[in-house]
Coordinates of C-alpha atoms in Angstrom, one line a residue:
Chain A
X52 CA 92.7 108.5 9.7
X53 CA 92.1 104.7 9.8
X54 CA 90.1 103.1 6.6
X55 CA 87.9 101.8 8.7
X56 CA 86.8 103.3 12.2
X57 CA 84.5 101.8 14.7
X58 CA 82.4 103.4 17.5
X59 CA 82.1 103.1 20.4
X60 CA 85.1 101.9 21.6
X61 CA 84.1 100.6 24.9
X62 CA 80.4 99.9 25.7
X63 CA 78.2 99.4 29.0
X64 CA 74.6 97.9 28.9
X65 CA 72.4 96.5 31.0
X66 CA 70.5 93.4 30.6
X67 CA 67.6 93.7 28.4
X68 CA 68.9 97.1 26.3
X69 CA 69.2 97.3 22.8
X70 CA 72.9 98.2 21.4
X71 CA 74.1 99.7 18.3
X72 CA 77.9 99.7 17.3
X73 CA 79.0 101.7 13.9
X74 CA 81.1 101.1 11.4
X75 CA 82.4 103.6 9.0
X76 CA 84.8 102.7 6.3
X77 CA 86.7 104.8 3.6
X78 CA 87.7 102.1 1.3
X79 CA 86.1 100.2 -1.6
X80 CA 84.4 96.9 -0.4
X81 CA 82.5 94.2 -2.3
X82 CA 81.5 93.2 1.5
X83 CA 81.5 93.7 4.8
X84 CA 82.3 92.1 7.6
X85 CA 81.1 91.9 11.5
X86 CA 83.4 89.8 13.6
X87 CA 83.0 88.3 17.3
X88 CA 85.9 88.1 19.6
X89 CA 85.6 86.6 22.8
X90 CA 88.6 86.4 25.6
X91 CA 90.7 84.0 24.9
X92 CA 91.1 85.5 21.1
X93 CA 88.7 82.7 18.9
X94 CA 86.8 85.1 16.5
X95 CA 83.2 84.1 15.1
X96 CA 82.3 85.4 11.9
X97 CA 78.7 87.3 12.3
X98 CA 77.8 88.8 9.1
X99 CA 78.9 89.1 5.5
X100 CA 76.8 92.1 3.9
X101 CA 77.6 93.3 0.5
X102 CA 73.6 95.6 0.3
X103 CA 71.0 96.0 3.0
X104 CA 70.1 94.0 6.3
X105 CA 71.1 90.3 7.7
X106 CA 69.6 89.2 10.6
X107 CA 70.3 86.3 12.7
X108 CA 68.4 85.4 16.2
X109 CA 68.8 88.9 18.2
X110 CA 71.5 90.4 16.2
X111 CA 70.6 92.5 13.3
X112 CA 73.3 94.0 10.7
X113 CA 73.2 97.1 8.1
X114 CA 74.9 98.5 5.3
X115 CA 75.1 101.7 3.5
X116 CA 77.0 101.5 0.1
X117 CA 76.5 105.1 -0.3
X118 CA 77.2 106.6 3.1
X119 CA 79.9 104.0 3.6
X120 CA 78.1 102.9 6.8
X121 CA 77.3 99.9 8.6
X122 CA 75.5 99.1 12.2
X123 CA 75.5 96.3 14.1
X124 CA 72.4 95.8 16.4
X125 CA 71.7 93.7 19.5
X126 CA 68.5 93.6 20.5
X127 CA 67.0 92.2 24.0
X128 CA 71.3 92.4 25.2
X129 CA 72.1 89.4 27.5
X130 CA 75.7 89.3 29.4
X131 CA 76.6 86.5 27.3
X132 CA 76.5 88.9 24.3
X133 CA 79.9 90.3 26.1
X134 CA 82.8 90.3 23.7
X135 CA 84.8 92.2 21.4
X136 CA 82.6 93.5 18.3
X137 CA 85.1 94.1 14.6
X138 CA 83.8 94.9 11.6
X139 CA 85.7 94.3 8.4
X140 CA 86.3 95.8 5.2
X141 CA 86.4 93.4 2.3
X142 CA 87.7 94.4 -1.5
X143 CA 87.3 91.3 -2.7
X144 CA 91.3 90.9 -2.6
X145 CA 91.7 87.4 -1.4
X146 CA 92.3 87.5 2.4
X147 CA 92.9 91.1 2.5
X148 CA 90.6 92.5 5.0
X149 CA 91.1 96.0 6.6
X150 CA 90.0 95.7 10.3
X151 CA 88.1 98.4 12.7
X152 CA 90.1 98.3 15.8
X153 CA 87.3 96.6 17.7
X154 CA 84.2 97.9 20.2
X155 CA 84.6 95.8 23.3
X156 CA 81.3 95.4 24.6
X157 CA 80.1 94.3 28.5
X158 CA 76.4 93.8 28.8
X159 CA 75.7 93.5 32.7
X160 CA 73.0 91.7 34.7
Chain B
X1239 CA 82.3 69.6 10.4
X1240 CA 85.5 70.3 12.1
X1241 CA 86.1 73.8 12.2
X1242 CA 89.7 75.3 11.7
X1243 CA 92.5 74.2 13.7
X1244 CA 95.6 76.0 15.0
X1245 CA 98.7 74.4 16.8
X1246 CA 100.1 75.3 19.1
X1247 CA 97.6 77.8 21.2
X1248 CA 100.2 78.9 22.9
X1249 CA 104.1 79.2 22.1
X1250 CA 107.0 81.2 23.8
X1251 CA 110.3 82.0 22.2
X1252 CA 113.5 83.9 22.7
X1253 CA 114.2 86.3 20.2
X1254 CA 116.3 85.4 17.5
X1255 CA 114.7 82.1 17.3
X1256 CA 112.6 81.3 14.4
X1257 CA 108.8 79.3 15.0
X1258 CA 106.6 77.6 12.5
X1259 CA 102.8 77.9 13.3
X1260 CA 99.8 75.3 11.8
X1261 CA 96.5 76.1 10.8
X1262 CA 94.4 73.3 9.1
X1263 CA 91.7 74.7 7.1
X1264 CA 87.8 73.1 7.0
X1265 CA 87.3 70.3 4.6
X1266 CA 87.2 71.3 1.3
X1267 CA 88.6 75.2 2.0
X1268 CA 91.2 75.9 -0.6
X1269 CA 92.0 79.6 0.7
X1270 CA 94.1 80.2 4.1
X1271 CA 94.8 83.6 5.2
X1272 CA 96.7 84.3 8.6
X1273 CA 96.3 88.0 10.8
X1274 CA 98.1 89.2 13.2
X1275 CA 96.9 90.9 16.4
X1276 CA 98.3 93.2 19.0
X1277 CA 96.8 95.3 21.6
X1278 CA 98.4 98.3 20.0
X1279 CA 98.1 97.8 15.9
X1280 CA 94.9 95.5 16.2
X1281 CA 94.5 93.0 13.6
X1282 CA 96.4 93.0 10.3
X1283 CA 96.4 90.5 7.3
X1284 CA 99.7 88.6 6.8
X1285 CA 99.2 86.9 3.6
X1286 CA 96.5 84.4 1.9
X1287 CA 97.2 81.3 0.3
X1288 CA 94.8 79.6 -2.5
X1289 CA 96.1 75.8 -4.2
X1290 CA 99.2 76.1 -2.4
X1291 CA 100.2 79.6 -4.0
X1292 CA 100.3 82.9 -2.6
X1293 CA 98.1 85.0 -4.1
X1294 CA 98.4 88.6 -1.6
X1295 CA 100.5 89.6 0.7
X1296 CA 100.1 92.6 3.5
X1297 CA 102.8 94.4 5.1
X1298 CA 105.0 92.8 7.0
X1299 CA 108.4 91.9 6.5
X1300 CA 110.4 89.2 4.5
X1301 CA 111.1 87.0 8.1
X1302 CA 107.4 86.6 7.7
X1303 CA 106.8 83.6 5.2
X1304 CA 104.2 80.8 4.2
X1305 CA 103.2 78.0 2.6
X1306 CA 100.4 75.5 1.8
X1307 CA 100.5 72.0 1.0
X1308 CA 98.5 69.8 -1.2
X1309 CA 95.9 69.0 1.4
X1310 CA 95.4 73.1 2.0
X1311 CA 96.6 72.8 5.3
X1312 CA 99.0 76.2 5.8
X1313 CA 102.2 76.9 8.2
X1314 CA 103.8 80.7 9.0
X1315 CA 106.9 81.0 10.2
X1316 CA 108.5 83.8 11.5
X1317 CA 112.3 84.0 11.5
X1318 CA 114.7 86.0 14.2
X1319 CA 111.9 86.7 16.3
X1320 CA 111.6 90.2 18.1
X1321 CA 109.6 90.9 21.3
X1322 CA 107.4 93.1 18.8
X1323 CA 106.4 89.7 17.0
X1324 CA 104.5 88.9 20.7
X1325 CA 100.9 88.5 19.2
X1326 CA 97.9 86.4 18.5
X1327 CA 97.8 85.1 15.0
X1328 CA 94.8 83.4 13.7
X1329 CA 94.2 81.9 10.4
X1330 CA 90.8 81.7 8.5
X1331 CA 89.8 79.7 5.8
X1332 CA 87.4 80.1 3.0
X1333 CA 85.5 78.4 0.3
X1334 CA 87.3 81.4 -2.3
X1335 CA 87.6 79.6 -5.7
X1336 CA 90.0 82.2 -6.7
X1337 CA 90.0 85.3 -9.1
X1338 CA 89.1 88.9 -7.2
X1339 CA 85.7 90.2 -6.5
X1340 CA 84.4 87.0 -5.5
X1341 CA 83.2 87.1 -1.5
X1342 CA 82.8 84.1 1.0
X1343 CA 82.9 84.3 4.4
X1344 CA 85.8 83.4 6.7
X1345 CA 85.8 80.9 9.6
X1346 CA 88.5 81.6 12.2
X1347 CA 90.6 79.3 14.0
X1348 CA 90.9 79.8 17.8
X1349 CA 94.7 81.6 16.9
X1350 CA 98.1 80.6 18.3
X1351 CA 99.2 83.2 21.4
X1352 CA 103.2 83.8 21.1
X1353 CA 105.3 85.3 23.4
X1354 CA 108.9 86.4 22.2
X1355 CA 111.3 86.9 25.6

């Protein structure tokens, strides 16, 4: 079993619907991490979340310390929100994150 | 603010060949760390460098190296490549001081594509 495991793996909206993606993780963290990858490879960092909720614009992110559970929302989805979605898992050891293998999103008009 | 930079974005090689990869961190980031990615084992942490020492290391093997120079810019190099080195590797830097349990976020560069042939 992966330390950290994403779901879905592949997701279909349409324009307008709100998305969720999940993160579970098995591992200690002093933070989490929610990652943007869009073709081409660049990734954009999204969120860092060590407790609660972080918002930015339409994108809304979660943590549970206890459950070991994170969510990543996107509300009002527009095509342009089409990418590859990671979370991270973050110990605090100095580079060493522990990757979900990625929720490859397509939001269509 | 210039973000991070990596040179070359794209390389090919012939295996057995060695390559040296750049990444130049943002102003003032002390902390590089390089992944690797592959369709098949996703994205794994090479190593992190902080004041031009390594500080962790993942699991990869010894034809994997590093270093960092005095200005914090970092280079990898890989030694007698194999087609299973074909991946995307991307560095990030951070504003990490040093000493564990301390969190900043990363900014990725836009990674370096080789191809081993």
């Amino acid at each position: 079993k992966n330390e950290v495991e994403q779901s879905p793996q592949n997701l279909t909206a349409q324009e307008g619907e709100f998305i969720t993606i999940n993160c579970s993780y098995s591992v200690g963290i002093s933070a989490l991490h929610w990652l943007q990858q869009h073709p081409g490879g660049g990734i954009v960092s999204l969120f860092m979340l060590s407790s609660g909720k972080k918002n930015h614009g339409r994108l809304i992110a979660t943590i549970n310390i206890q459950e070991k559970h994170s969510s990543l929302h996107i509300t009002a989805s527009h095509p342009r929100d089409s990418a590859v979605y990671i979370c991270a898992a973050d110990g605090g050891s100095q580079g060493n994150l522990i990757f979900g293998k990625g929720t490859k999103l397509s939001v269509k008009p | 603010k210039a973000g991070v930079t990596q040179t070359p974005r794209y390389l090919i090689k012939t295996r057995g060949q060695q390559v040296t990869l750049s990444c130049s961190p943002i102003s003032g980031h002390r902390s590089v760390s390089w992944y690797q990615q592959t369709p098949g084992q996703g994205l794994q942490f090479l190593f992190e460098y902080f004041s031009e020492t390594q500080r962790n290391k993942g699991n990869f093997p010894g034809r994997f190296s590093g270093r960092q120079f005095s200005n914090s810019r970092s280079e990898m190099n890989v030694s007698t490549l194999e087609l299973g080195d074909s991946a995307l590797y991307l560095c990030a830097s951070s504003l990490s001081q040093g000493g564990v349990g301390t969190n900043y976020g990363y900014t990725f560069g836009s990674g370096t594509r080789l191809t081993v042939v």
